[in-house]
CSV table of C-alpha atoms and ligand atoms in Angstrom, one decimal:
chain,number,residue,atom,x,y,z
A,7,MET,CA,-9.1,-15.7,-14.0
A,8,ARG,CA,-9.9,-16.4,-10.6
A,9,VAL,CA,-8.1,-14.3,-8.5
A,10,LEU,CA,-7.7,-14.8,-4.3
A,11,ILE,CA,-8.0,-10.6,-3.1
A,12,THR,CA,-6.3,-10.2,0.0
A,13,GLY,CA,-6.8,-7.7,2.7
A,14,ALA,CA,-10.1,-7.0,-0.3
A,15,ALA,CA,-11.9,-4.9,2.1
A,16,GLY,CA,-9.2,-1.9,2.6
A,17,PHE,CA,-7.9,0.9,0.6
A,18,LEU,CA,-5.5,-0.9,-2.2
A,19,GLY,CA,-7.9,-4.3,-2.3
A,20,SER,CA,-10.9,-2.6,-2.9
A,21,HIS,CA,-9.8,-0.8,-5.8
A,22,LEU,CA,-8.0,-4.3,-7.3
A,23,CYS,CA,-11.2,-5.5,-7.2
A,24,ASP,CA,-13.0,-3.9,-8.9
A,25,ARG,CA,-9.6,-3.4,-11.4
A,26,PHE,CA,-10.2,-7.4,-11.4
A,27,LEU,CA,-13.5,-7.5,-12.0
A,28,ASN,CA,-13.3,-4.7,-14.3
A,29,GLU,CA,-11.1,-6.8,-16.8
A,30,GLY,CA,-14.1,-9.7,-16.5
A,31,HIS,CA,-12.8,-11.9,-14.4
A,32,THR,CA,-13.7,-13.8,-10.9
A,33,VAL,CA,-12.4,-12.1,-7.8
A,34,ILE,CA,-12.6,-13.5,-4.3
A,35,GLY,CA,-11.9,-11.1,-1.8
A,36,MET,CA,-10.8,-12.0,2.1
A,37,ASP,CA,-10.5,-9.4,5.0
A,38,ASN,CA,-10.9,-10.0,8.7
A,39,VAL,CA,-11.2,-6.2,8.4
A,40,ILE,CA,-9.3,-4.6,11.1
A,41,THR,CA,-8.3,-2.3,9.7
A,42,GLY,CA,-10.1,-2.3,6.0
A,43,ASN,CA,-13.8,-1.2,5.8
A,44,GLN,CA,-16.5,-3.1,4.0
A,45,ARG,CA,-18.7,-0.5,2.9
A,46,ASN,CA,-15.4,0.3,0.4
A,47,ILE,CA,-16.5,-2.7,-1.1
A,48,ALA,CA,-20.4,-2.3,-0.3
A,49,HIS,CA,-21.0,-1.9,-4.8
A,50,LEU,CA,-20.0,-5.2,-4.8
A,51,ALA,CA,-22.5,-6.8,-3.3
A,52,GLY,CA,-24.8,-8.5,-5.5
A,53,ASN,CA,-21.8,-8.5,-8.5
A,54,ALA,CA,-21.8,-12.3,-9.9
A,55,ASN,CA,-18.3,-12.4,-10.2
A,56,PHE,CA,-17.8,-11.3,-6.5
A,57,SER,CA,-18.0,-13.2,-3.3
A,58,PHE,CA,-16.3,-12.3,-0.3
A,59,ILE,CA,-15.0,-13.7,2.7
A,60,ARG,CA,-14.4,-12.5,6.1
A,61,HIS,CA,-10.4,-14.6,7.4
A,62,ASP,CA,-8.1,-13.9,9.2
A,63,VAL,CA,-5.0,-15.0,6.5
A,64,SER,CA,-2.8,-15.3,9.2
A,65,ASN,CA,-4.6,-18.7,10.2
A,66,TYR,CA,-4.9,-21.3,7.6
A,67,ILE,CA,-6.5,-19.9,4.0
A,68,PHE,CA,-9.8,-22.5,2.5
A,69,VAL,CA,-10.9,-21.2,-0.4
A,70,LYS,CA,-13.0,-23.5,-2.9
A,71,GLY,CA,-12.2,-24.6,-6.9
A,72,PRO,CA,-9.4,-23.7,-8.9
A,73,LEU,CA,-7.6,-19.5,-8.7
A,74,ASP,CA,-5.4,-18.4,-11.1
A,75,ALA,CA,-4.2,-15.9,-8.9
A,76,VAL,CA,-3.4,-14.9,-5.6
A,77,LEU,CA,-3.1,-11.4,-4.3
A,78,HIS,CA,-1.4,-11.1,-1.2
A,79,PHE,CA,-2.4,-7.3,0.6
A,80,ALA,CA,-4.3,-7.8,3.8
A,81,SER,CA,-1.7,-6.1,6.2
A,82,PRO,CA,-2.0,-2.9,8.4
A,83,ALA,CA,-0.4,-0.6,6.2
A,84,SER,CA,-0.6,3.2,7.9
A,85,PRO,CA,1.8,3.6,10.7
A,86,ILE,CA,-1.0,5.0,13.5
A,87,ASP,CA,-2.2,1.0,12.8
A,88,TYR,CA,0.4,-0.8,12.5
A,89,LEU,CA,1.8,0.4,15.8
A,90,LYS,CA,-1.9,-0.5,17.4
A,91,PHE,CA,-1.2,-3.9,15.8
A,92,PRO,CA,2.1,-4.9,16.3
A,93,ILE,CA,1.5,-9.0,16.5
A,94,GLN,CA,-1.2,-9.1,13.5
A,95,THR,CA,1.2,-7.5,11.6
A,96,LEU,CA,3.7,-9.6,11.5
A,97,LYS,CA,2.0,-12.3,11.6
A,98,VAL,CA,0.6,-11.2,8.5
A,99,GLY,CA,3.1,-10.5,6.9
A,100,ALA,CA,4.9,-13.8,7.3
A,101,LEU,CA,2.3,-16.6,8.8
A,102,GLY,CA,-0.3,-14.5,6.1
A,103,THR,CA,2.2,-14.8,3.3
A,104,HIS,CA,3.1,-18.4,4.1
A,105,ASN,CA,-0.9,-19.1,4.0
A,106,ALA,CA,-1.0,-17.5,0.5
A,107,LEU,CA,1.6,-18.0,-0.5
A,108,GLY,CA,0.7,-22.1,0.2
A,109,LEU,CA,-2.3,-21.8,-1.0
A,110,ALA,CA,-1.2,-20.8,-4.8
A,111,LEU,CA,1.5,-23.3,-5.0
A,112,ALA,CA,-1.6,-25.7,-4.3
A,113,LYS,CA,-3.5,-24.2,-7.0
A,114,GLU,CA,-0.7,-23.9,-9.4
A,115,ALA,CA,-2.2,-19.9,-9.7
A,116,ARG,CA,0.4,-17.0,-9.3
A,117,PHE,CA,1.8,-14.8,-6.7
A,118,LEU,CA,1.8,-11.4,-6.1
A,119,ILE,CA,2.2,-9.8,-2.7
A,120,ALA,CA,2.2,-6.3,-1.9
A,121,SER,CA,5.3,-5.0,0.0
A,122,THR,CA,6.7,-1.7,0.8
A,123,SER,CA,8.8,1.2,0.1
A,124,GLU,CA,9.4,0.3,4.0
A,125,ILE,CA,11.3,-2.1,3.7
A,126,TYR,CA,14.2,0.3,2.6
A,127,GLY,CA,13.7,1.9,5.7
A,128,ASP,CA,15.1,5.3,6.5
A,129,PRO,CA,16.8,5.3,3.7
A,130,LEU,CA,20.8,5.7,3.4
A,131,VAL,CA,20.6,6.0,-0.9
A,132,HIS,CA,18.1,8.2,-3.2
A,133,PRO,CA,16.2,7.9,-5.2
A,134,GLN,CA,15.4,4.3,-3.7
A,135,ALA,CA,16.8,1.3,-7.0
A,136,GLU,CA,15.0,-2.2,-5.8
A,137,THR,CA,19.1,-3.4,-5.3
A,138,TYR,CA,19.1,-1.0,-2.5
A,139,PHE,CA,19.2,-2.8,1.0
A,140,GLY,CA,17.4,-0.2,3.1
A,141,ASN,CA,18.6,0.9,6.3
A,142,VAL,CA,16.1,-0.2,9.1
A,143,ASP,CA,15.9,-0.5,12.2
A,144,THR,CA,14.5,-4.3,14.0
A,145,ILE,CA,13.6,-3.5,16.9
A,146,GLY,CA,11.9,0.7,16.9
A,147,PRO,CA,8.9,1.2,16.2
A,148,ARG,CA,8.6,0.8,12.6
A,149,GLY,CA,10.3,-2.0,12.8
A,150,CYS,CA,7.0,-4.5,12.9
A,151,TYR,CA,5.7,-3.7,9.8
A,152,ASP,CA,9.3,-3.1,7.1
A,153,GLU,CA,9.9,-7.4,9.3
A,154,ALA,CA,7.5,-8.4,8.4
A,155,LYS,CA,7.7,-7.5,4.4
A,156,ARG,CA,11.3,-7.9,4.4
A,157,PHE,CA,10.1,-11.7,5.5
A,158,ALA,CA,6.9,-12.2,3.3
A,159,GLU,CA,9.8,-11.1,0.0
A,160,SER,CA,12.0,-13.5,1.6
A,161,LEU,CA,8.9,-16.1,2.0
A,162,THR,CA,8.6,-14.9,-1.3
A,163,MET,CA,12.0,-15.8,-3.3
A,164,ALA,CA,11.8,-19.0,-1.5
A,165,TYR,CA,8.7,-20.4,-3.1
A,166,HIS,CA,9.8,-19.5,-5.9
A,167,ARG,CA,13.3,-20.8,-5.8
A,168,GLU,CA,12.6,-23.8,-4.1
A,169,HIS,CA,9.0,-24.4,-5.8
A,170,GLY,CA,9.0,-22.5,-9.4
A,171,LEU,CA,6.1,-20.4,-8.0
A,172,ALA,CA,5.1,-17.7,-10.6
A,173,THR,CA,6.0,-15.2,-7.8
A,174,ARG,CA,5.7,-11.0,-8.1
A,175,ILE,CA,7.4,-8.9,-5.7
A,176,VAL,CA,5.7,-4.7,-6.3
A,177,ARG,CA,7.1,-2.6,-3.8
A,178,ILE,CA,4.5,0.5,-3.0
A,179,PHE,CA,5.4,3.7,-2.5
A,180,ASN,CA,2.6,6.4,-0.3
A,181,THR,CA,-0.8,6.1,-2.6
A,182,TYR,CA,-3.6,7.7,-1.9
A,183,GLY,CA,-7.0,8.6,-3.2
A,184,PRO,CA,-11.0,7.7,-2.1
A,185,ARG,CA,-11.1,4.9,0.2
A,186,MET,CA,-8.0,6.0,2.1
A,187,ARG,CA,-9.6,5.5,6.2
A,188,LEU,CA,-10.6,9.3,7.4
A,189,ASP,CA,-8.9,8.2,11.0
A,190,ASP,CA,-5.9,5.8,9.2
A,191,GLY,CA,-3.5,8.3,10.7
A,192,ARG,CA,-1.8,9.1,7.7
A,193,VAL,CA,-0.6,12.0,5.9
A,194,VAL,CA,-3.2,12.6,3.3
A,195,PRO,CA,-6.1,11.7,5.6
A,196,ASN,CA,-5.2,13.0,8.6
A,197,LEU,CA,-4.2,17.0,6.9
A,198,VAL,CA,-7.0,17.0,4.1
A,199,GLY,CA,-9.5,16.0,7.4
A,200,GLN,CA,-7.9,18.5,8.9
A,201,ALA,CA,-8.7,20.7,6.9
A,202,LEU,CA,-12.1,20.4,5.7
A,203,ARG,CA,-12.9,21.0,9.5
A,204,GLY,CA,-10.9,24.4,8.6
A,205,GLU,CA,-8.9,22.9,11.9
A,206,PRO,CA,-4.9,23.6,11.2
A,207,LEU,CA,-2.7,21.4,9.8
A,208,THR,CA,-0.5,19.1,11.9
A,209,VAL,CA,3.3,18.6,10.5
A,210,TYR,CA,4.8,16.2,12.3
A,211,GLY,CA,8.5,17.3,12.9
A,212,ASP,CA,9.9,20.6,11.4
A,213,GLY,CA,8.5,19.3,8.0
A,214,SER,CA,11.3,19.1,5.8
A,215,GLN,CA,10.8,15.4,5.3
A,216,THR,CA,10.6,14.0,1.6
A,217,ARG,CA,7.7,12.1,0.2
A,218,SER,CA,6.4,11.3,-3.1
A,219,PHE,CA,2.6,10.7,-3.2
A,220,GLN,CA,1.1,8.6,-6.3
A,221,TYR,CA,-2.6,8.2,-7.0
A,222,VAL,CA,-4.2,4.8,-6.7
A,223,SER,CA,-5.0,4.5,-10.0
A,224,ASP,CA,-1.5,4.3,-11.2
A,225,LEU,CA,-0.7,2.1,-8.1
A,226,VAL,CA,-3.4,-0.3,-9.2
A,227,GLU,CA,-2.1,-0.8,-13.5
A,228,GLY,CA,1.4,-1.2,-11.9
A,229,VAL,CA,-0.1,-4.0,-10.0
A,230,TYR,CA,-2.1,-5.0,-13.1
A,231,ARG,CA,0.7,-4.7,-15.2
A,232,LEU,CA,3.4,-7.2,-12.7
A,233,LEU,CA,1.0,-9.6,-11.9
A,234,LEU,CA,0.6,-10.8,-15.5
A,235,SER,CA,4.3,-10.0,-16.8
A,236,ASP,CA,7.2,-12.4,-16.0
A,237,PHE,CA,9.3,-11.3,-13.4
A,238,ALA,CA,10.1,-12.3,-10.1
A,239,GLU,CA,12.6,-9.6,-8.9
A,240,PRO,CA,10.7,-6.3,-6.8
A,241,VAL,CA,9.8,-4.2,-8.8
A,242,ASN,CA,9.0,-0.1,-7.5
A,243,ILE,CA,5.8,1.5,-8.2
A,244,GLY,CA,5.0,4.9,-6.8
A,245,THR,CA,5.5,8.5,-8.4
A,246,THR,CA,8.8,10.9,-8.3
A,247,GLU,CA,7.1,13.4,-7.9
A,248,GLU,CA,9.0,14.3,-4.2
A,249,MET,CA,8.1,16.8,-2.0
A,250,THR,CA,8.1,17.8,1.8
A,251,VAL,CA,5.8,17.6,4.2
A,252,LEU,CA,5.7,20.9,4.6
A,253,ARG,CA,5.2,21.5,1.0
A,254,PHE,CA,1.6,19.6,0.9
A,255,ALA,CA,0.1,20.7,4.0
A,256,GLU,CA,1.2,24.4,2.2
A,257,ILE,CA,-1.3,22.7,-0.6
A,258,VAL,CA,-3.4,21.7,1.1
A,259,ASN,CA,-4.8,24.3,2.6
A,260,GLU,CA,-4.0,26.2,-0.8
A,261,LEU,CA,-6.9,23.7,-2.2
A,262,THR,CA,-9.2,23.5,0.4
A,263,GLY,CA,-8.9,27.0,1.4
A,264,ASN,CA,-8.9,26.5,4.7
A,265,LYS,CA,-7.5,29.5,6.7
A,266,ALA,CA,-6.8,28.0,9.4
A,267,GLY,CA,-2.8,27.5,8.5
A,268,ILE,CA,-0.4,24.7,9.7
A,269,ILE,CA,1.1,24.1,13.6
A,270,MET,CA,4.8,21.5,13.4
A,271,LYS,CA,4.0,18.7,16.6
A,272,GLU,CA,8.1,17.9,17.0
A,273,SER,CA,7.0,15.1,19.4
A,274,GLU,CA,4.9,13.9,17.1
A,275,ARG,CA,7.1,12.6,14.7
A,276,ILE,CA,7.8,8.5,14.9
A,277,LYS,CA,11.5,7.4,15.9
A,278,GLY,CA,12.9,5.9,13.0
A,279,ASP,CA,10.6,7.7,9.9
A,280,PRO,CA,12.2,8.1,7.0
A,281,GLN,CA,13.5,11.5,6.3
A,282,MET,CA,13.1,10.9,2.0
A,283,ARG,CA,11.2,9.1,0.0
A,284,ARG,CA,11.1,8.9,-3.9
A,285,PRO,CA,11.4,5.3,-5.8
A,286,ASP,CA,13.4,4.9,-8.8
A,287,THR,CA,11.1,4.2,-11.3
A,288,THR,CA,13.3,3.1,-13.9
A,289,ARG,CA,12.9,-0.8,-13.2
A,290,ALA,CA,8.5,-0.5,-13.7
A,291,LYS,CA,9.6,1.6,-17.2
A,292,GLU,CA,11.4,-0.9,-18.6
A,293,ILE,CA,9.9,-3.9,-17.3
A,294,LEU,CA,6.2,-3.8,-17.4
A,295,GLY,CA,6.4,0.2,-20.4
A,296,TRP,CA,4.7,2.0,-16.4
A,297,GLN,CA,5.0,5.1,-15.6
A,298,PRO,CA,2.9,7.2,-12.8
A,299,LYS,CA,0.1,9.4,-14.6
A,300,VAL,CA,-1.8,11.2,-12.1
A,301,THR,CA,-0.3,14.8,-10.8
A,302,LEU,CA,-0.9,15.5,-7.3
A,303,ALA,CA,-3.2,19.0,-8.8
A,304,GLU,CA,-5.4,16.1,-10.6
A,305,GLY,CA,-5.3,14.1,-7.8
A,306,LEU,CA,-6.1,15.8,-4.3
A,307,PRO,CA,-9.9,16.8,-5.7
A,308,PRO,CA,-11.3,13.3,-6.4
A,309,THR,CA,-9.4,12.6,-2.2
A,310,VAL,CA,-10.2,16.2,-1.4
A,311,ALA,CA,-14.4,15.5,-2.6
A,312,TYR,CA,-14.2,11.8,-0.8
A,313,PHE,CA,-12.8,12.8,2.6
A,314,ARG,CA,-15.6,15.9,2.2
A,315,ASP,CA,-18.4,13.1,1.8
A,316,VAL,CA,-17.1,11.3,4.3
A,317,ILE,CA,-16.4,13.4,6.9
B,403,UDP,N1,3.1,13.5,8.7
B,403,UDP,C1,2.6,14.3,9.5
B,403,UDP,N2,1.4,15.1,9.9
B,403,UDP,C2,0.4,14.6,10.1
B,403,UDP,C3,1.0,12.4,9.5
B,403,UDP,C4,1.9,12.3,9.1
B,403,UDP,O1,3.1,15.2,9.5
B,403,UDP,O2,-0.5,14.3,10.9
B,403,UDP,C5,3.8,13.1,8.5
B,403,UDP,C6,4.8,12.3,9.3
B,403,UDP,O3,5.9,12.2,10.0
B,403,UDP,C7,5.0,11.3,7.8
B,403,UDP,C8,5.3,11.8,6.1
B,403,UDP,O4,4.1,12.6,7.9
B,403,UDP,O5,7.2,12.4,7.9
B,403,UDP,C9,4.0,10.5,6.0
B,403,UDP,O6,3.2,10.0,7.4
B,403,UDP,P1,2.2,9.2,6.8
B,403,UDP,O7,1.7,8.1,8.0
B,403,UDP,O8,1.3,8.9,5.9
B,403,UDP,O9,3.5,7.5,5.9
B,403,UDP,P2,5.4,6.9,5.8
B,403,UDP,O10,4.7,7.0,4.6
B,403,UDP,O11,5.3,7.7,6.7
B,403,UDP,O12,4.9,5.2,6.1
């Protein structure tokens, strides 16, 4: 396949580039690098099957030659990033998705959109299955991301229904691993960075909120399988290994030997921060034969090693 991956210099985009290249495909990476980092794809320089175009996909996308698949992963994706770039976040979810869909249609390519567990908002149903419609505050601080992705899903289904485009929607739950940005503000890089510097870990609120942390290789496998499937409805990809943020902080301190403890920062918790999050992954299991394989105990050490290198 000849594949376009938007957001190629980002955490997930760069791992997807690696996977598609390893499978023998040709990859065109695209990114405007506002939240990504070209260092994530530096190792691909000189690879004859890889090329990179620096471009903001919220503007018309031009790609020469045929394409078999378009994977739209461009977007600020951490709460700090989308609070910093709320308009770009809305634009890349809306205009960027429109451009990427138009390109896929013109090239008769498959299209896959990176959606998110954020479309469930602060969920009132637990765990979250794809059939849950969500609980989103449209005008809250996280609304720019949540609504952009909800619109992106709707537009994707409209192209599927109206044009018969082969579309896929992956709803990505919390994912971590090497190449996350140390300063992206998310709990994994924040706490691991603090631990490696010997600082106390900052837990927002009382730490009773839960997340389920999936290692990046499981996500990549799920995306790859979904693209090759013929399933157009959304599919959750995430781990069901759920824990409180406080417990996660304790694990980070145990693993790194950090003795500086944990401090609660009540005021840092962003309004609308989901109290609980765990995917129902029955659909991924049934449709894709996919299940997460990497436990937190297995995935954290290589992640810590990566952050130790870049710190
Ligand atoms: N969080 C925290 N300390 C930090 C950063 C985040 O306690 O230094 C909390 C945050 O309030 C949220 C959870 O960790 O409840 C996960 O936050 P993250 O930014 O990783 O992404 P989210 O899952 O909210 O999109």
